[in-house]
Short mmCIF file of C-alpha atoms in Angstrom, two decimals:
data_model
loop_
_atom_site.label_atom_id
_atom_site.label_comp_id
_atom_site.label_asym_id
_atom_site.label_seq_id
_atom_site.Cartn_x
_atom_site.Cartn_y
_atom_site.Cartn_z
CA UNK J 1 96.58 38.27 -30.51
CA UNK J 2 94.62 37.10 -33.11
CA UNK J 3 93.57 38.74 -36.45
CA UNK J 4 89.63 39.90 -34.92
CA UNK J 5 91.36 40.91 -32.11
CA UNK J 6 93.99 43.38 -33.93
CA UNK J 7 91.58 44.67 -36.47
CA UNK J 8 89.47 46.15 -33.77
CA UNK J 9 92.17 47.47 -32.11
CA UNK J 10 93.72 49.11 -35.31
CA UNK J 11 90.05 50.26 -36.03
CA UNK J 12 89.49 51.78 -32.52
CA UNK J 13 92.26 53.88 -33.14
CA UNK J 14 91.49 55.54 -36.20
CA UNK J 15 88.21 56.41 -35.27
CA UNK J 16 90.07 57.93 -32.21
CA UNK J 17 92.11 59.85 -34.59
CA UNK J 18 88.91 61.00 -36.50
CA UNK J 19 87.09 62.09 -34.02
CA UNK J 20 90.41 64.43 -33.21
CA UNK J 21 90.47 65.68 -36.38
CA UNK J 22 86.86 66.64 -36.50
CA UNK J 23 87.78 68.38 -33.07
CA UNK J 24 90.29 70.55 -34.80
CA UNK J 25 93.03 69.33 -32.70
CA UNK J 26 96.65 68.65 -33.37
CA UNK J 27 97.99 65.75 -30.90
CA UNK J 28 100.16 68.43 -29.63
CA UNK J 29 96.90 70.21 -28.04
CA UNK J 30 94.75 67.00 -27.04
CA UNK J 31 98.62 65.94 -25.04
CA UNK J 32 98.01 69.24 -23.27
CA UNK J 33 94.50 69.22 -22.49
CA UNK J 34 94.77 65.44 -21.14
CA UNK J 35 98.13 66.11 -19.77
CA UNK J 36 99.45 63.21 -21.78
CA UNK J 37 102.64 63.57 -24.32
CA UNK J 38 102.32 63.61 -27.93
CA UNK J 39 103.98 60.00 -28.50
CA UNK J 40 101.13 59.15 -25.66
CA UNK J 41 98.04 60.41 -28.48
CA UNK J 42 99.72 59.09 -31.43
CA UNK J 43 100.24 55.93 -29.43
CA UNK J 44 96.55 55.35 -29.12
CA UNK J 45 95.62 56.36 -32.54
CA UNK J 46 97.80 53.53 -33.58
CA UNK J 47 95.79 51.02 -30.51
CA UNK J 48 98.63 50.68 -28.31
CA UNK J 49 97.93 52.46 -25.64
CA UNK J 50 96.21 51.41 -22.11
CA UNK J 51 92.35 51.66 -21.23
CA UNK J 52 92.93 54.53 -18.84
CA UNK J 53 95.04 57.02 -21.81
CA UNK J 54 91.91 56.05 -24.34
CA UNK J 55 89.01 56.85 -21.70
CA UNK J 56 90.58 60.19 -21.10
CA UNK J 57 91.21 61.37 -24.64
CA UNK J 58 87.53 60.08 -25.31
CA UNK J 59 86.28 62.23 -22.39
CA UNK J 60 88.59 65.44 -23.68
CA UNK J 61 86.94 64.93 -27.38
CA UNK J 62 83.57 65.00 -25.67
CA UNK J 63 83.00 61.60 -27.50
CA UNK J 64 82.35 59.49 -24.35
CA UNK J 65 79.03 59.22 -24.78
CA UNK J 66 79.65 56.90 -27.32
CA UNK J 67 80.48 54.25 -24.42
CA UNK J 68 76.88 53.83 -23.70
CA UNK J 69 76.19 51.15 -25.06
CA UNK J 70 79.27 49.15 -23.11
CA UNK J 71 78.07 50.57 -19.62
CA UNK J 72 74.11 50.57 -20.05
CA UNK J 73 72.90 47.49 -18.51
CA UNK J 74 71.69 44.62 -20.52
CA UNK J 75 68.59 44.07 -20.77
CA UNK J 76 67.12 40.70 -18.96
CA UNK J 77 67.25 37.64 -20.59
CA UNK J 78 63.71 35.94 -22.30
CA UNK J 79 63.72 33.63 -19.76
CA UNK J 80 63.91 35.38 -16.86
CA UNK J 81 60.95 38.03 -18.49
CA UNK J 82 58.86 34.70 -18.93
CA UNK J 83 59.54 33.78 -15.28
CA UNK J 84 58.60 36.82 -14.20
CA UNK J 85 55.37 37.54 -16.28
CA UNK J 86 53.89 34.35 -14.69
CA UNK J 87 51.31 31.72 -16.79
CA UNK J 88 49.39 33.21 -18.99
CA UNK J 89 46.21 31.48 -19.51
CA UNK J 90 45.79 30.48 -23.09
CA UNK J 91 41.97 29.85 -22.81
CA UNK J 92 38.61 31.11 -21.32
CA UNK J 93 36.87 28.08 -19.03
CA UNK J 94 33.44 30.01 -19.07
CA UNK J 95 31.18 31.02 -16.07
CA UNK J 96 29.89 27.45 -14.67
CA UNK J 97 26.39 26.97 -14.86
CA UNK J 98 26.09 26.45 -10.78
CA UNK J 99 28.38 30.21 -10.34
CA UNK J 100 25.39 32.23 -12.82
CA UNK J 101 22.09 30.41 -11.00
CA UNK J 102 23.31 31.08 -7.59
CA UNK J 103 24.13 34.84 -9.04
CA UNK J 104 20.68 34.86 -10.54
CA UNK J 105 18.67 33.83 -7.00
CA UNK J 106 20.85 35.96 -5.11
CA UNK J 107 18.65 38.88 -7.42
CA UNK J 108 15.79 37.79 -7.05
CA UNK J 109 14.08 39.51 -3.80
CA UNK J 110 11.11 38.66 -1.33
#
């Protein structure tokens, strides 16, 4: 693994162990509540543990929401929002002179 790749890890996992603390729980009680041992929490606090242990202790902290931003959709790229919008026109042409006379005689009545 490479440095990037460890340092989020490690960072991950004390922010998991924050967010505990600010829960007022021991490991012993989040290993209860998840149904999880204690080796299991203090495993993922270090970032070693699997994707399924760290989704569950996020969910028993209530601090899932914070995945969001990984499961809202991305937005579309520019280029397919410029396909879509079409060709804007960039300038007026102006009414031809042949378009307003007709208009004008179609006015006038007998």
């Amino acid at each position: 693994m490479n440095n990037k790749t460890t340092n989020l890890i490690e960072t991950l996992g004390r922010r998991l162990k924050q967010i505990r603390i600010n829960a007022n729980l021991t490991q012993n009680q989040l290993a209860d509540i998840i149904g999880k041992s204690r080796t299991a929490i203090a495993r993922a606090e270090k970032g070693r543990c699997n994707l399924s242990t760290f989704v569950s202790i996020l969910v028993a902290l209530d601090a899932d929401a914070q995945l969001d931003l990984l499961l809202s959709e991305p937005p579309p790229s520019p280029v397919l929002l410029a396909k879509a919008k079409g060709k804007q026109r960039k300038r007026a042409s102006g009414v031809s002179k042949t378009a307003t006379q007709s208009t004008n005689e179609s006015d006038i009545k007998w």
